[in-house]
Tab-separated table of N, CA and C in Angstrom:
chain	number	residue	atom	x	y	z
A	1227	UNK	N	-62.876	-20.690	-45.483
A	1227	UNK	CA	-62.771	-19.250	-45.400
A	1227	UNK	C	-64.048	-18.699	-44.778
A	1228	UNK	N	-63.900	-17.749	-43.898
A	1228	UNK	CA	-65.023	-17.134	-43.206
A	1228	UNK	C	-65.693	-16.074	-44.089
A	1229	UNK	N	-67.000	-15.947	-43.947
A	1229	UNK	CA	-67.757	-14.964	-44.724
A	1229	UNK	C	-67.256	-13.548	-44.464
A	1230	UNK	N	-66.893	-13.236	-43.222
A	1230	UNK	CA	-66.419	-11.883	-42.925
A	1230	UNK	C	-65.078	-11.587	-43.594
A	1231	UNK	N	-64.260	-12.610	-43.807
A	1231	UNK	CA	-62.986	-12.421	-44.519
A	1231	UNK	C	-63.248	-12.113	-45.998
A	1232	UNK	N	-64.189	-12.819	-46.592
A	1232	UNK	CA	-64.552	-12.542	-47.982
A	1232	UNK	C	-65.098	-11.130	-48.100
A	1233	UNK	N	-65.947	-10.748	-47.182
A	1233	UNK	CA	-66.497	-9.396	-47.171
A	1233	UNK	C	-65.390	-8.354	-47.082
A	1234	UNK	N	-64.427	-8.585	-46.215
A	1234	UNK	CA	-63.299	-7.669	-46.052
A	1234	UNK	C	-62.476	-7.546	-47.334
A	1235	UNK	N	-62.213	-8.674	-47.990
A	1235	UNK	CA	-61.475	-8.646	-49.260
A	1235	UNK	C	-62.201	-7.801	-50.293
A	1236	UNK	N	-63.504	-8.001	-50.393
A	1236	UNK	CA	-64.281	-7.271	-51.391
A	1236	UNK	C	-64.376	-5.787	-51.065
A	1237	UNK	N	-64.510	-5.450	-49.795
A	1237	UNK	CA	-64.597	-4.038	-49.407
A	1237	UNK	C	-63.280	-3.308	-49.648
A	1238	UNK	N	-62.172	-4.026	-49.695
A	1238	UNK	CA	-60.888	-3.407	-50.007
A	1238	UNK	C	-60.857	-2.928	-51.451
A	1239	UNK	N	-61.380	-3.731	-52.385
A	1239	UNK	CA	-61.380	-3.360	-53.798
A	1239	UNK	C	-62.584	-2.519	-54.195
A	1240	UNK	N	-63.684	-2.690	-53.498
A	1240	UNK	CA	-64.903	-1.927	-53.766
A	1240	UNK	C	-65.180	-1.061	-52.538
A	1241	UNK	N	-64.417	0.013	-52.401
A	1241	UNK	CA	-64.421	0.815	-51.179
A	1241	UNK	C	-65.781	1.416	-50.853
A	1242	UNK	N	-66.549	1.746	-51.871
A	1242	UNK	CA	-67.838	2.377	-51.643
A	1242	UNK	C	-68.973	1.375	-51.504
A	1243	UNK	N	-68.663	0.102	-51.485
A	1243	UNK	CA	-69.662	-0.955	-51.653
A	1243	UNK	C	-70.352	-1.373	-50.362
A	1244	UNK	N	-71.547	-1.869	-50.572
A	1244	UNK	CA	-72.236	-2.670	-49.572
A	1244	UNK	C	-71.984	-4.118	-49.985
A	1245	UNK	N	-71.491	-4.920	-49.066
A	1245	UNK	CA	-71.156	-6.309	-49.374
A	1245	UNK	C	-71.881	-7.214	-48.383
A	1246	UNK	N	-72.610	-8.175	-48.940
A	1246	UNK	CA	-73.313	-9.169	-48.129
A	1246	UNK	C	-72.803	-10.542	-48.532
A	1247	UNK	N	-72.405	-11.342	-47.559
A	1247	UNK	CA	-71.887	-12.682	-47.839
A	1247	UNK	C	-72.601	-13.676	-46.931
A	1248	UNK	N	-73.209	-14.680	-47.549
A	1248	UNK	CA	-73.834	-15.772	-46.811
A	1248	UNK	C	-73.076	-17.050	-47.143
A	1249	UNK	N	-72.756	-17.825	-46.113
A	1249	UNK	CA	-71.980	-19.059	-46.300
A	1249	UNK	C	-72.813	-20.259	-45.885
A	1250	UNK	N	-72.686	-21.319	-46.680
A	1250	UNK	CA	-73.361	-22.566	-46.356
A	1250	UNK	C	-72.476	-23.716	-46.816
A	1251	UNK	N	-71.664	-24.238	-45.925
A	1251	UNK	CA	-70.828	-25.395	-46.227
A	1251	UNK	C	-69.824	-25.181	-47.342
A	1252	UNK	N	-69.162	-24.054	-47.363
A	1252	UNK	CA	-68.164	-23.778	-48.397
A	1252	UNK	C	-68.749	-23.155	-49.659
A	1253	UNK	N	-70.053	-23.002	-49.699
A	1253	UNK	CA	-70.734	-22.336	-50.810
A	1253	UNK	C	-71.132	-20.943	-50.339
A	1254	UNK	N	-70.873	-19.951	-51.175
A	1254	UNK	CA	-71.098	-18.568	-50.781
A	1254	UNK	C	-72.044	-17.877	-51.746
A	1255	UNK	N	-72.966	-17.127	-51.182
A	1255	UNK	CA	-73.836	-16.254	-51.948
A	1255	UNK	C	-73.368	-14.837	-51.621
A	1256	UNK	N	-72.868	-14.161	-52.647
A	1256	UNK	CA	-72.240	-12.857	-52.455
A	1256	UNK	C	-73.035	-11.800	-53.207
A	1257	UNK	N	-73.368	-10.735	-52.504
A	1257	UNK	CA	-74.009	-9.578	-53.124
A	1257	UNK	C	-73.095	-8.384	-52.916
A	1258	UNK	N	-72.779	-7.705	-54.009
A	1258	UNK	CA	-71.966	-6.492	-53.945
A	1258	UNK	C	-72.768	-5.377	-54.609
A	1259	UNK	N	-72.929	-4.279	-53.899
A	1259	UNK	CA	-73.627	-3.113	-54.420
A	1259	UNK	C	-72.603	-1.993	-54.504
A	1260	UNK	N	-72.312	-1.568	-55.741
A	1260	UNK	CA	-71.255	-0.582	-55.930
A	1260	UNK	C	-71.526	0.288	-57.156
A	1261	UNK	N	-71.186	1.547	-57.047
A	1261	UNK	CA	-71.272	2.470	-58.172
A	1261	UNK	C	-70.311	2.057	-59.286
A	1262	UNK	N	-69.285	1.285	-58.944
A	1262	UNK	CA	-68.310	0.828	-59.940
A	1262	UNK	C	-68.943	-0.064	-61.002
A	1263	UNK	N	-70.138	-0.580	-60.743
A	1263	UNK	CA	-70.803	-1.448	-61.713
A	1263	UNK	C	-71.628	-0.679	-62.741
A	1264	UNK	N	-71.701	0.622	-62.588
A	1264	UNK	CA	-72.462	1.425	-63.545
A	1264	UNK	C	-71.921	1.223	-64.950
A	1265	UNK	N	-72.828	1.083	-65.892
A	1265	UNK	CA	-72.497	0.922	-67.315
A	1265	UNK	C	-71.781	-0.386	-67.644
A	1266	UNK	N	-71.796	-1.351	-66.727
A	1266	UNK	CA	-71.195	-2.661	-66.995
A	1266	UNK	C	-72.292	-3.715	-67.085
A	1267	UNK	N	-72.088	-4.663	-67.977
A	1267	UNK	CA	-73.005	-5.796	-68.087
A	1267	UNK	C	-72.755	-6.766	-66.934
A	1268	UNK	N	-73.685	-7.681	-66.755
A	1268	UNK	CA	-73.615	-8.639	-65.649
A	1268	UNK	C	-72.297	-9.405	-65.631
A	1269	UNK	N	-71.865	-9.907	-66.788
A	1269	UNK	CA	-70.628	-10.686	-66.836
A	1269	UNK	C	-69.421	-9.856	-66.415
A	1270	UNK	N	-69.331	-8.628	-66.880
A	1270	UNK	CA	-68.203	-7.760	-66.517
A	1270	UNK	C	-68.199	-7.470	-65.015
A	1271	UNK	N	-69.376	-7.310	-64.439
A	1271	UNK	CA	-69.478	-7.078	-62.992
A	1271	UNK	C	-68.968	-8.298	-62.229
A	1272	UNK	N	-69.419	-9.475	-62.653
A	1272	UNK	CA	-68.989	-10.701	-61.982
A	1272	UNK	C	-67.492	-10.919	-62.131
A	1273	UNK	N	-66.946	-10.568	-63.281
A	1273	UNK	CA	-65.509	-10.718	-63.483
A	1273	UNK	C	-64.720	-9.847	-62.516
A	1274	UNK	N	-65.224	-8.655	-62.222
A	1274	UNK	CA	-64.548	-7.792	-61.249
A	1274	UNK	C	-64.533	-8.435	-59.867
A	1275	UNK	N	-65.625	-9.064	-59.497
A	1275	UNK	CA	-65.695	-9.734	-58.195
A	1275	UNK	C	-64.790	-10.969	-58.194
A	1276	UNK	N	-64.849	-11.762	-59.259
A	1276	UNK	CA	-63.982	-12.945	-59.355
A	1276	UNK	C	-62.503	-12.560	-59.306
A	1277	UNK	N	-62.165	-11.421	-59.859
A	1277	UNK	CA	-60.766	-10.969	-59.848
A	1277	UNK	C	-60.255	-10.846	-58.406
A	1278	UNK	N	-61.100	-10.362	-57.533
A	1278	UNK	CA	-60.723	-10.214	-56.121
A	1278	UNK	C	-60.602	-11.576	-55.446
A	1279	UNK	N	-61.489	-12.490	-55.800
A	1279	UNK	CA	-61.570	-13.778	-55.105
A	1279	UNK	C	-60.838	-14.912	-55.818
A	1280	UNK	N	-60.300	-14.665	-56.995
A	1280	UNK	CA	-59.734	-15.707	-57.845
A	1280	UNK	C	-58.722	-16.610	-57.178
A	1281	UNK	N	-57.802	-16.048	-56.438
A	1281	UNK	CA	-56.775	-16.848	-55.762
A	1281	UNK	C	-57.408	-17.831	-54.778
A	1282	UNK	N	-58.435	-17.376	-54.068
A	1282	UNK	CA	-59.088	-18.200	-53.057
A	1282	UNK	C	-59.967	-19.280	-53.688
A	1283	UNK	N	-60.506	-18.983	-54.849
A	1283	UNK	CA	-61.263	-19.996	-55.585
A	1283	UNK	C	-60.296	-21.044	-56.130
A	1284	UNK	N	-59.181	-20.581	-56.684
A	1284	UNK	CA	-58.187	-21.488	-57.269
A	1284	UNK	C	-57.586	-22.433	-56.230
A	1285	UNK	N	-57.340	-21.941	-55.005
A	1285	UNK	CA	-56.719	-22.804	-53.993
A	1285	UNK	C	-57.732	-23.630	-53.201
A	1286	UNK	N	-59.021	-23.466	-53.526
A	1286	UNK	CA	-60.059	-24.278	-52.911
A	1286	UNK	C	-60.618	-23.778	-51.601
A	1287	UNK	N	-60.131	-22.633	-51.093
A	1287	UNK	CA	-60.686	-22.128	-49.836
A	1287	UNK	C	-62.101	-21.576	-50.034
A	1288	UNK	N	-62.430	-21.229	-51.268
A	1288	UNK	CA	-63.805	-20.909	-51.641
A	1288	UNK	C	-64.208	-21.967	-52.661
A	1289	UNK	N	-65.202	-22.764	-52.311
A	1289	UNK	CA	-65.585	-23.885	-53.169
A	1289	UNK	C	-66.521	-23.445	-54.300
A	1290	UNK	N	-67.544	-22.695	-53.979
A	1290	UNK	CA	-68.524	-22.288	-54.986
A	1290	UNK	C	-69.114	-20.941	-54.592
A	1291	UNK	N	-69.419	-20.123	-55.592
A	1291	UNK	CA	-69.995	-18.808	-55.329
A	1291	UNK	C	-71.149	-18.524	-56.285
A	1292	UNK	N	-72.078	-17.763	-55.767
A	1292	UNK	CA	-73.120	-17.141	-56.566
A	1292	UNK	C	-72.940	-15.656	-56.340
A	1293	UNK	N	-72.784	-14.907	-57.426
A	1293	UNK	CA	-72.500	-13.480	-57.313
A	1293	UNK	C	-73.659	-12.672	-57.879
A	1294	UNK	N	-74.127	-11.744	-57.072
A	1294	UNK	CA	-75.075	-10.734	-57.518
A	1294	UNK	C	-74.373	-9.395	-57.373
A	1295	UNK	N	-74.268	-8.674	-58.473
A	1295	UNK	CA	-73.570	-7.384	-58.470
A	1295	UNK	C	-74.527	-6.322	-59.001
A	1296	UNK	N	-74.772	-5.301	-58.191
A	1296	UNK	CA	-75.763	-4.273	-58.517
A	1296	UNK	C	-75.184	-2.879	-58.331
A	1297	UNK	N	-75.761	-1.931	-59.051
A	1297	UNK	CA	-75.496	-0.532	-58.750
A	1297	UNK	C	-76.402	-0.147	-57.578
A	1298	UNK	N	-76.117	0.950	-56.901
A	1298	UNK	CA	-76.996	1.370	-55.798
A	1298	UNK	C	-78.445	1.589	-56.250
A	1299	UNK	N	-78.642	2.159	-57.424
A	1299	UNK	CA	-80.007	2.387	-57.911
A	1299	UNK	C	-80.736	1.071	-58.164
A	1300	UNK	N	-80.039	0.105	-58.751
A	1300	UNK	CA	-80.645	-1.213	-58.983
A	1300	UNK	C	-81.023	-1.870	-57.657
A	1301	UNK	N	-80.160	-1.745	-56.670
A	1301	UNK	CA	-80.392	-2.344	-55.360
A	1301	UNK	C	-81.624	-1.734	-54.708
A	1302	UNK	N	-81.744	-0.417	-54.799
A	1302	UNK	CA	-82.898	0.253	-54.227
A	1302	UNK	C	-84.192	-0.176	-54.916
A	1303	UNK	N	-84.139	-0.359	-56.235
A	1303	UNK	CA	-85.320	-0.788	-56.976
A	1303	UNK	C	-85.763	-2.196	-56.581
A	1304	UNK	N	-84.809	-3.043	-56.219
A	1304	UNK	CA	-85.115	-4.434	-55.866
A	1304	UNK	C	-85.529	-4.598	-54.403
A	1305	UNK	N	-85.169	-3.654	-53.587
A	1305	UNK	CA	-85.442	-3.800	-52.142
A	1305	UNK	C	-86.349	-2.725	-51.620
């Protein structure tokens, strides 16, 4: 699966989001910055992202992922 396809899938569910996807041999590092993560713990944020990608993980087109999910304010503080 191409990184831009993963980005497109995530932007469909997280319309207001900034999505960054880096691919390295079937392993993906995904960063999603969305207001939808406000008031959610890290696990709940990751579950929202996994929900979008679950079918692709299950069928093996996505082998492994690292997910970073931030609110816009958190992202600004880190960058």
